[in-house]
Coordinates of C-alpha atoms and ligand atoms in Angstrom, one line a residue:
X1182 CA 33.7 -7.2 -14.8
X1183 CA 35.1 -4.5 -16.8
X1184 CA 33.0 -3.2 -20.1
X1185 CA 30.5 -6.3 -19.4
X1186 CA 27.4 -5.0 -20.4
X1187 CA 24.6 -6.7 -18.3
X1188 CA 21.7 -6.6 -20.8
X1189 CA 18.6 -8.8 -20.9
X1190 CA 20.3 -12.3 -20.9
X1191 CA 20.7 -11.5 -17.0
X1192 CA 17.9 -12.0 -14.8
X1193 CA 16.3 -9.3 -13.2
X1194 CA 18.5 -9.0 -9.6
X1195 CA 21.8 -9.4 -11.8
X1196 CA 20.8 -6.3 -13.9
X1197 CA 19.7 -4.7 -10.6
X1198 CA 23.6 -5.4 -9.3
X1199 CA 25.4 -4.6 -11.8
X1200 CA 24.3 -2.5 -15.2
X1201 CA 25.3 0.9 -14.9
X1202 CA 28.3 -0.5 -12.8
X1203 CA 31.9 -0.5 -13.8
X1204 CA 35.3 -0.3 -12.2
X1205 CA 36.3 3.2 -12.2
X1206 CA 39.2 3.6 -14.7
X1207 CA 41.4 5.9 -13.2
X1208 CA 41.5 4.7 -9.4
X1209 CA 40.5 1.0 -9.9
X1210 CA 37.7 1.6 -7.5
X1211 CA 34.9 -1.5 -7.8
X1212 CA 32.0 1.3 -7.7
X1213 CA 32.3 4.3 -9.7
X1214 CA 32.3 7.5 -8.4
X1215 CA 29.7 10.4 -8.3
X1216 CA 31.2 12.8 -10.7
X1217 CA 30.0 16.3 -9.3
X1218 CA 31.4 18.9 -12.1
X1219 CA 29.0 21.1 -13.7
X1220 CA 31.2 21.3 -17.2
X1221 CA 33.3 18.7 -19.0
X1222 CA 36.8 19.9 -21.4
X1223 CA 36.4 20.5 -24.1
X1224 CA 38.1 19.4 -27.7
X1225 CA 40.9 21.6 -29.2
X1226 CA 38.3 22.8 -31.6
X1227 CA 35.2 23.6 -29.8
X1228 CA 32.7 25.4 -32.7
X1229 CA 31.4 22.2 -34.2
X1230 CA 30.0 21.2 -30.9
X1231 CA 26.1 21.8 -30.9
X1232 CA 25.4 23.6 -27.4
X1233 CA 21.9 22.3 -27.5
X1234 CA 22.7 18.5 -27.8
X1235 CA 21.8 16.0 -25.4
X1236 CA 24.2 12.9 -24.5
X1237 CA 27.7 15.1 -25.4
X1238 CA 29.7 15.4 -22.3
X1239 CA 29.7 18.7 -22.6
X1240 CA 27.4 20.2 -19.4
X1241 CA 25.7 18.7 -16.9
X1242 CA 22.0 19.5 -18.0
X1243 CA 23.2 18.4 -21.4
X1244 CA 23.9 15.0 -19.8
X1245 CA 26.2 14.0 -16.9
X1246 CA 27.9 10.6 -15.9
X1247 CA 26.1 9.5 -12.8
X1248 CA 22.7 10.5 -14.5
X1249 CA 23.6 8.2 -17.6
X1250 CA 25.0 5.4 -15.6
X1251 CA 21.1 5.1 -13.6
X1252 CA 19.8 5.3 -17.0
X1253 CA 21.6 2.3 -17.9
X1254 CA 20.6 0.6 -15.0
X1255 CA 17.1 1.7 -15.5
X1256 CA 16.7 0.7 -19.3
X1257 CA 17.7 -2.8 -18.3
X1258 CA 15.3 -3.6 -15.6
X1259 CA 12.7 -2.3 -17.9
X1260 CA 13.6 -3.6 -21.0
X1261 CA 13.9 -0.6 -22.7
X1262 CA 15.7 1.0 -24.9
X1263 CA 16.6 3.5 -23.9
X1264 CA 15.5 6.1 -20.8
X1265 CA 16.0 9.8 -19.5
X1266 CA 16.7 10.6 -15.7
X1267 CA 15.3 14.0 -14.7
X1268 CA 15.1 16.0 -11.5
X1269 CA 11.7 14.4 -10.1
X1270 CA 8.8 12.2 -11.1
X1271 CA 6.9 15.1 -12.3
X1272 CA 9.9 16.6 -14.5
X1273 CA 9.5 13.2 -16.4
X1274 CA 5.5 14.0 -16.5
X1275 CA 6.0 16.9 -17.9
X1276 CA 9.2 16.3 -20.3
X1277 CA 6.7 13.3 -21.7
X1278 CA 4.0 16.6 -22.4
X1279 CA 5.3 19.5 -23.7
X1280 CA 8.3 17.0 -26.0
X1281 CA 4.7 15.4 -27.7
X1282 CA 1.7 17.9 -27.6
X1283 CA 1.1 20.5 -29.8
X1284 CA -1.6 22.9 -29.6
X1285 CA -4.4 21.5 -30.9
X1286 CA -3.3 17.9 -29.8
X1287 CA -5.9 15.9 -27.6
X1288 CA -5.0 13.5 -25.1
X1289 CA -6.5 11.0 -23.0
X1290 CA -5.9 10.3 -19.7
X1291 CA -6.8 8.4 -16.5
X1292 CA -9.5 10.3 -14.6
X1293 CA -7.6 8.9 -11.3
X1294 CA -4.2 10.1 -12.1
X1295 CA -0.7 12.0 -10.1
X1296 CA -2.1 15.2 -9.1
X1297 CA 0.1 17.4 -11.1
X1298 CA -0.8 15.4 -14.2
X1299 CA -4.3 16.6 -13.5
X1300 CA -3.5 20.2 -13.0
X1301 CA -1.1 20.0 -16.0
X1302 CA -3.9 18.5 -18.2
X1303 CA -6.7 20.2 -16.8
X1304 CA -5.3 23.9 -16.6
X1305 CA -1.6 24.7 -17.5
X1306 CA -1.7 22.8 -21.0
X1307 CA -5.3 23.7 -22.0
X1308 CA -5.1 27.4 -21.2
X1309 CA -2.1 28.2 -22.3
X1310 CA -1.2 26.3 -24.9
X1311 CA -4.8 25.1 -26.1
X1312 CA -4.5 21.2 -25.7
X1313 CA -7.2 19.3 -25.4
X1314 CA -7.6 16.4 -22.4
X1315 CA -10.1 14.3 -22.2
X1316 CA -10.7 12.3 -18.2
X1317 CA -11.6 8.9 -18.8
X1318 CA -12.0 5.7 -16.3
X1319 CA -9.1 3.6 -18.3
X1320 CA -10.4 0.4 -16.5
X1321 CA -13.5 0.7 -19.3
X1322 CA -12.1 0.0 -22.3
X1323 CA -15.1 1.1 -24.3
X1324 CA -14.6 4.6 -22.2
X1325 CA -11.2 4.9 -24.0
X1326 CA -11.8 4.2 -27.8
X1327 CA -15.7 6.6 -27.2
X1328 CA -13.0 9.3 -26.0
X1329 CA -10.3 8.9 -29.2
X1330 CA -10.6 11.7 -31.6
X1331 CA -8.8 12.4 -35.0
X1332 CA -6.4 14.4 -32.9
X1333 CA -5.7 12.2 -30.1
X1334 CA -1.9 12.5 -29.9
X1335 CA -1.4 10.5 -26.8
X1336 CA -3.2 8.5 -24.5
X1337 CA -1.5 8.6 -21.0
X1338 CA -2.7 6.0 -18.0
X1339 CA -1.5 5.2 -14.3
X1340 CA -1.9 1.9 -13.2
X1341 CA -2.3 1.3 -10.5
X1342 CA -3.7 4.4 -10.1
X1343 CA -3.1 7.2 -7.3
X1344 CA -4.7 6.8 -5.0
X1345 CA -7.8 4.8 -6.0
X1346 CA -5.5 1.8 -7.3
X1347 CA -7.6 1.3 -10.2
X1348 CA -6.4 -1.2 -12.5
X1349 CA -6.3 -0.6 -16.6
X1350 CA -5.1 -3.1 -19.1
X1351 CA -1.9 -2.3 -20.3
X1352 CA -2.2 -4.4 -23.4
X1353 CA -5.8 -3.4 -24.5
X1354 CA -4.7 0.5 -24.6
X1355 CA -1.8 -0.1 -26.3
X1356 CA -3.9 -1.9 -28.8
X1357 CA -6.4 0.6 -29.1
X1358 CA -4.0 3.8 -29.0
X1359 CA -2.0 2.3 -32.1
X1360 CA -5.0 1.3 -33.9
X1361 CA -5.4 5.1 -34.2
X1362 CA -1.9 6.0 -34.6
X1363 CA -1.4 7.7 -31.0
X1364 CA 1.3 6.7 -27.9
X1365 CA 0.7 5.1 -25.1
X1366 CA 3.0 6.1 -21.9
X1367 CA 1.9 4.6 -18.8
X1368 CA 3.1 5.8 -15.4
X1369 CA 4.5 2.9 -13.8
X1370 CA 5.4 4.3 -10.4
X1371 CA 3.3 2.4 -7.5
X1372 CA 4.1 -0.7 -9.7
X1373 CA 7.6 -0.3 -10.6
X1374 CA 9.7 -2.6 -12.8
X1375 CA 9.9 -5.7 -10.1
X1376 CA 6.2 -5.7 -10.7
X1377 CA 4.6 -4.8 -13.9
X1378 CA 7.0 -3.7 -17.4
X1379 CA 4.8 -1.8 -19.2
X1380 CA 6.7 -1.5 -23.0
X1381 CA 6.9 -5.1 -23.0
X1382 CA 2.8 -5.3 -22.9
X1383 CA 3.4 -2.5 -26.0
X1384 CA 3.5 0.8 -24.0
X1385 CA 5.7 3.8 -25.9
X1386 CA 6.5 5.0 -23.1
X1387 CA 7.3 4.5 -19.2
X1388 CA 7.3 7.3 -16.7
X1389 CA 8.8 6.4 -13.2
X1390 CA 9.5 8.7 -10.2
X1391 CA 12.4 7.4 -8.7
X1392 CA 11.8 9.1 -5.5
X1393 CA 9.1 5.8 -4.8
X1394 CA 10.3 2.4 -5.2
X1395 CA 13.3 2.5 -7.1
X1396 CA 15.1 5.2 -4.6
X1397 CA 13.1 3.5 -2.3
X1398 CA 14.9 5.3 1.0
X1399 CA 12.9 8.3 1.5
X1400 CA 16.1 10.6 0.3
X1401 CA 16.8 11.9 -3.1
X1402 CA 14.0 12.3 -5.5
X1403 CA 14.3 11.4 -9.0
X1404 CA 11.9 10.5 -12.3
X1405 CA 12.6 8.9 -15.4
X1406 CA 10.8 8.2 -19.2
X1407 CA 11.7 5.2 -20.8
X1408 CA 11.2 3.8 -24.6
X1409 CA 13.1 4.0 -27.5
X1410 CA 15.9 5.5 -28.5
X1411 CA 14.0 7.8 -30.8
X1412 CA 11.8 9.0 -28.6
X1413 CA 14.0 8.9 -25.2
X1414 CA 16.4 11.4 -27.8
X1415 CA 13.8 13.4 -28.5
X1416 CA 12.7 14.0 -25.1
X1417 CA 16.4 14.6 -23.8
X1418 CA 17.2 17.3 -26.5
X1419 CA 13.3 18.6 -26.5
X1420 CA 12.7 19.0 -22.8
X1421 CA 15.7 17.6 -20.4
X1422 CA 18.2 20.5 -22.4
X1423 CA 15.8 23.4 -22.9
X1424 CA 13.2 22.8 -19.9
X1425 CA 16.2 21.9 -17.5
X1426 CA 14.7 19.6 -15.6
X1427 CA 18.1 17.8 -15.0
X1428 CA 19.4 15.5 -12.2
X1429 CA 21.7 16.1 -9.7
X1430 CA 24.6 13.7 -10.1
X1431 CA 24.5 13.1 -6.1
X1432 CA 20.6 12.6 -6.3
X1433 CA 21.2 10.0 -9.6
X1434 CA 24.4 8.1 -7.2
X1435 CA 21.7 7.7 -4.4
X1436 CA 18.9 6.5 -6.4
X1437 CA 21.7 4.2 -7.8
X1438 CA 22.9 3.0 -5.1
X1439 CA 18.8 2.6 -3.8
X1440 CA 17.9 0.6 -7.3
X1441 CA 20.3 -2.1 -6.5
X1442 CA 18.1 -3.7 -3.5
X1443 CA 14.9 -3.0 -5.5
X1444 CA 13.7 -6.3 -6.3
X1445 CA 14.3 -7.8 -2.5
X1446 CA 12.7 -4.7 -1.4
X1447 CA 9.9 -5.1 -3.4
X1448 CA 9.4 -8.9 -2.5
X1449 CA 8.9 -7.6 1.1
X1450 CA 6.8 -5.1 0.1
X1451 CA 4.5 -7.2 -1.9
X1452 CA 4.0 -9.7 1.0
X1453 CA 3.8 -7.2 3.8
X1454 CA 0.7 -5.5 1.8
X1455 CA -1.0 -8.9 1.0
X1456 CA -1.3 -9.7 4.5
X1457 CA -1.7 -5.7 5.8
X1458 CA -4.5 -5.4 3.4
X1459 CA -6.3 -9.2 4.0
X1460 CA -5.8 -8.1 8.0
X1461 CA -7.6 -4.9 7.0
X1462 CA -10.6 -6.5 5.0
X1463 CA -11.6 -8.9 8.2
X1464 CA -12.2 -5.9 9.8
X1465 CA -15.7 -4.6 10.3
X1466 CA -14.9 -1.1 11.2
X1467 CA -12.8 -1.2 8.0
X1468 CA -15.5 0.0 5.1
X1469 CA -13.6 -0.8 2.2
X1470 CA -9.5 -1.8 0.9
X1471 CA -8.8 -1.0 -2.5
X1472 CA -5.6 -2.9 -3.4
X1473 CA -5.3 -5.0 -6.0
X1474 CA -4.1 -7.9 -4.9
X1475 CA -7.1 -9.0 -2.9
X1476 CA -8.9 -11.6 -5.0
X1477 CA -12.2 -10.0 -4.1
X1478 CA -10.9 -7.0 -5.9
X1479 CA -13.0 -7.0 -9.1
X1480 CA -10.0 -5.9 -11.1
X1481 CA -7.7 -8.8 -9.9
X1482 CA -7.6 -10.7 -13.1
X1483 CA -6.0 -7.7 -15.1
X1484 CA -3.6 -7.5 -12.2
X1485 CA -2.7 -10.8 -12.2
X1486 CA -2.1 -11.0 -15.5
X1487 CA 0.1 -7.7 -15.9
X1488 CA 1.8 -7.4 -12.5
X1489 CA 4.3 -10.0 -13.0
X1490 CA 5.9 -10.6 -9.4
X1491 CA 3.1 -9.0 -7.0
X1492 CA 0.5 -6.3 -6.5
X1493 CA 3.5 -4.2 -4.9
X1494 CA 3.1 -2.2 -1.5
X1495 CA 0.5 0.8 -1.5
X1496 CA -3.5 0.4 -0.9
X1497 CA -6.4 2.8 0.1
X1498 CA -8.8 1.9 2.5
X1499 CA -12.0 3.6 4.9
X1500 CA -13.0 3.6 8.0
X1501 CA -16.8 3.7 9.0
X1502 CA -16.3 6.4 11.4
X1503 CA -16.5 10.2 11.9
X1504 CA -14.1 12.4 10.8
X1505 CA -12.3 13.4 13.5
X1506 CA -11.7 9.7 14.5
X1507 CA -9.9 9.1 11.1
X1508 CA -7.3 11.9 12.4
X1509 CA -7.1 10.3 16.3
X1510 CA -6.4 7.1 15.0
X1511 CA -3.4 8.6 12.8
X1512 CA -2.2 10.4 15.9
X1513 CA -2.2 6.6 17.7
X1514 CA 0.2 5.1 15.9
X1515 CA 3.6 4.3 16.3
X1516 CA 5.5 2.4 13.4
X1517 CA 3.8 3.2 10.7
X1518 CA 4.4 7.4 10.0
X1519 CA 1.8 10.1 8.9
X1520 CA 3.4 11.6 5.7
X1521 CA 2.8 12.0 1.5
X1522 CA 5.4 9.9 -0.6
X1523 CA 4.7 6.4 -1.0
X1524 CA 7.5 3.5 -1.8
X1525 CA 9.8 4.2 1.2
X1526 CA 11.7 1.9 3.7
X1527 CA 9.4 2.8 6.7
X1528 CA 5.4 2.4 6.3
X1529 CA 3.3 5.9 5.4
X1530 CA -0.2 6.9 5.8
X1531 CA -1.9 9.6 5.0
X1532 CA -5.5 10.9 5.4
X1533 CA -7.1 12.3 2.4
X1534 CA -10.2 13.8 3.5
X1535 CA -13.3 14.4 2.2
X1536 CA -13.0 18.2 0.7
X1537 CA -10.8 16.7 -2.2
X1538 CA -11.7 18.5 -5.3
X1539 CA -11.3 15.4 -7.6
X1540 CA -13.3 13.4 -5.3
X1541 CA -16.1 13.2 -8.1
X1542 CA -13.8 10.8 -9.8
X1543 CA -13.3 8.4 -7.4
X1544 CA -15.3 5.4 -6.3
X1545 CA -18.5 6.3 -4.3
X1546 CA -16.8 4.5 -1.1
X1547 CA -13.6 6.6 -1.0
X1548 CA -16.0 10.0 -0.1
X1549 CA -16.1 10.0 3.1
X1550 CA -12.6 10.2 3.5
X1551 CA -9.9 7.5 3.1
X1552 CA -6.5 6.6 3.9
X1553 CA -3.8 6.1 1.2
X1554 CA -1.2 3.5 2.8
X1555 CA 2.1 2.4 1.7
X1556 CA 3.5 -0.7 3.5
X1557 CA 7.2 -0.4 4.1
X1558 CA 9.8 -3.0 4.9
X1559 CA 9.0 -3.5 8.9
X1560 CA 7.9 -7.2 10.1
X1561 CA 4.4 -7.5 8.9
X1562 CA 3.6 -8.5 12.2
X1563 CA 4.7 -5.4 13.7
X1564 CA 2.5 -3.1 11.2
X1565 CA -0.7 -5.0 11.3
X1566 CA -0.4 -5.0 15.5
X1567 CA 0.4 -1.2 15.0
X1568 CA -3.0 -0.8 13.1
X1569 CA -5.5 -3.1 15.8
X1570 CA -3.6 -0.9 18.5
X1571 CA -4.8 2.5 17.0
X1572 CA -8.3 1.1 16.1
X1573 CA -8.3 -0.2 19.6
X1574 CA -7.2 3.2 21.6
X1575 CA -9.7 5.1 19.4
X1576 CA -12.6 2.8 20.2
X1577 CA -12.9 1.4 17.0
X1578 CA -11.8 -2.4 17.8
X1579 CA -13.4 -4.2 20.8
Ligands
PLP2589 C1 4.9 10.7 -6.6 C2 4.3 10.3 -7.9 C3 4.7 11.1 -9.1 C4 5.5 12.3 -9.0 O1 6.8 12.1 -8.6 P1 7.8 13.2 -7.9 O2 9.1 12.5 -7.9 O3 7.2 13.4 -6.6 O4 7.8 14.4 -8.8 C5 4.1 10.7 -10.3 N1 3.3 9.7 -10.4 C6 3.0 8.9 -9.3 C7 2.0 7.8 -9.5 C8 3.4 9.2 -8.1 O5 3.1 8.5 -7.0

């Protein structure tokens, strides 16, 4: 297997397997080893090296050797060119910002986005460093191209989005950003590349947080931008080297070793939330299920036609009952665990309740409260009986 690069013409769960993968030279060792050292020797003569470089093994937030061997692995299942592995999902946010805004710059973004992303476009990057965002519905195309100005830089979108899951066309924004000579980066995280591949439907860029799907074990965090190699350079040298968001190379082994099972993983996911959230809609004390997936959805068609192997393992729904009973029937149940972070092994719900501050950007139906639910790996069976249980003990099922 030695020095066999496993590029494209593998399919998806060879590339998940093997890229990044290589027998270790110096023990013979089938899995190579996580490589801890903060600092790499140097050559005889030193003063040519440029300390701010990227991709030199020179120092560890410069560029290490687990934290390039998950990007290999990563630029493959996407299809990318190239990609950058950073500390967490939000380092890869914000590496994406500060490498391609100037002051002045406008961006567009979803309206339903990551919660940092809102406070980053919303606060930090306005006020301090006068950029301009601009909250749009992404799902209404005509939203988008009202919203693009001469100075839109970037438009950035997350689809499915947290925590509404609403759906935007991949494709169609791409389209319209270029038309007007700005990037598209989409965050790909409640997707991830099993499901939907985002540059090959003509995004710039992809943002993942590993610590969801592609960890997928509830224990190292991670996030990663991938595109091309002009750009991925750019953002390395721009934001991994003098921001310092960098990876630990224990965190980068784990998330490797995680990546390998994702697309099995993400078959069960896909199936388990299909049926969790069909269970959930023949429910009358259930008021509404938001996951795309469910062919009354009225964004199913776009989901279909861009999530490629399924509609992946996180939905929101509501509960036509009081307040407190939303907390009681959390407090009931017994596989699934109450807790933020979504793509693990194990299933995880959590109650966002009705004092959100963005809540005038969601759907009317997610105000009085709502549950944001991602399906884990357990026997499908097992999760819905979980669910009718809880309902049951807090009088909400006959
Ligand atoms: C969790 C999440 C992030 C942030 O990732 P971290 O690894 O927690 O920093 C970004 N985008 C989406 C859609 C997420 O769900």
């Amino acid at each position: 297997m030695s020095d066999i690069k496993f590029g494209e013409e593998y399919g998806f769960h060879t590339r998940a397997v093997h890229t990044g993968n290589d027998i270790d030279k110096e023990s013979g060792a089938i899995r190579r080893p996580i490589i801890m050292a903060n600092s790499y020797a140097l050559p005889y003569d030193p003063t040519d090296i440029n300390w701010s470089e990227a991709g030199k093994a020179v120092y560890t937030r410069n560029g290490g050797a687990n934290q390039s061997y998950l990007q290999e692995k990563l630029a493959a299942l996407e299809g990318a060119e190239d990609a950058v592995v950073l500390a967490t999902g939000v380092a890869a946010l914000s590496a994406v910002f500060f490498t391609l805004l100037e002051s002045g710059d406008h961006v567009i973004c979803s309206n339903v986005s990551y919660i940092a992303v809102y406070r980053l476009l919303t606060e930090h990057l306005p006020n301090k460093y006068g950029i301009e965002a601009s909250l749009v519905d992404t799902s209404d195309l005509e939203a988008i191209k009202k919203a693009v100005r001469p100075n839109t830089k970037l438009i950035h979108i997350e689809t499915p989005g947290n925590p509404t899951l609403n759906i935007s066309d991949i494709k169609e924004i791409a389209s319209i950003a270029h038309e007007h000579g700005a990037l598209l980066s989409v965050d790909n995280t409640f997707a991830s590349p099993y499901n939907q591949r985002p540059t090959s439907l003509g995004a710039d860029l992809v943002v993942e947080s590993l610590t969801k799907y592609i960890n997928g074990h509830g224990d190292a965090m991670g996030g990663a931008v991938l595109g091309s190699k002009v750009l991925i350079d750019k953002i390395k040298a721009e934001a991994m080297v003098n921001i310092g968001g960098a990876i630990s190379p224990f965190n980068a082994w784990l998330i490797m070793r995680g990546a390998v099972t994702l697309p099995l993983r993400m078959r069960q996911h896909n199936e388990n939330a299909l049926q969790v959230a069909k269970y959930l809609e023949s429910l009358p004390c259930v008021s509404f299920v938001a996951y795309p997936g469910l062919e009354s959805n009225p964004q199913y068609e776009v989901a279909k036609k861009q999530m490629i192997n399924g509609f992946s393992g996180v939905m929101s729904f509501g509960l036509k009952t009081d307040f407190d009973t939303h907390n009681a029937f959390v407090s009931r149940l017994k596989v699934i665990t109450s807790a933020v972070s979504l793509g693990h092994d194990e299933s995880l719900i959590v109650f966002l309740g009705p004092e959100d501050e963005r809540q005038y950007l969601y759907p009317k139906s997610f105000h009085n409260g709502f549950f944001r639910f991602s399906v884990g790996l357990e026997d499908a069976k097992d999760i819905i009986e979980d669910i009718r249980q809880a309902l049951t003990r807090v009088g909400l099922l006959g």
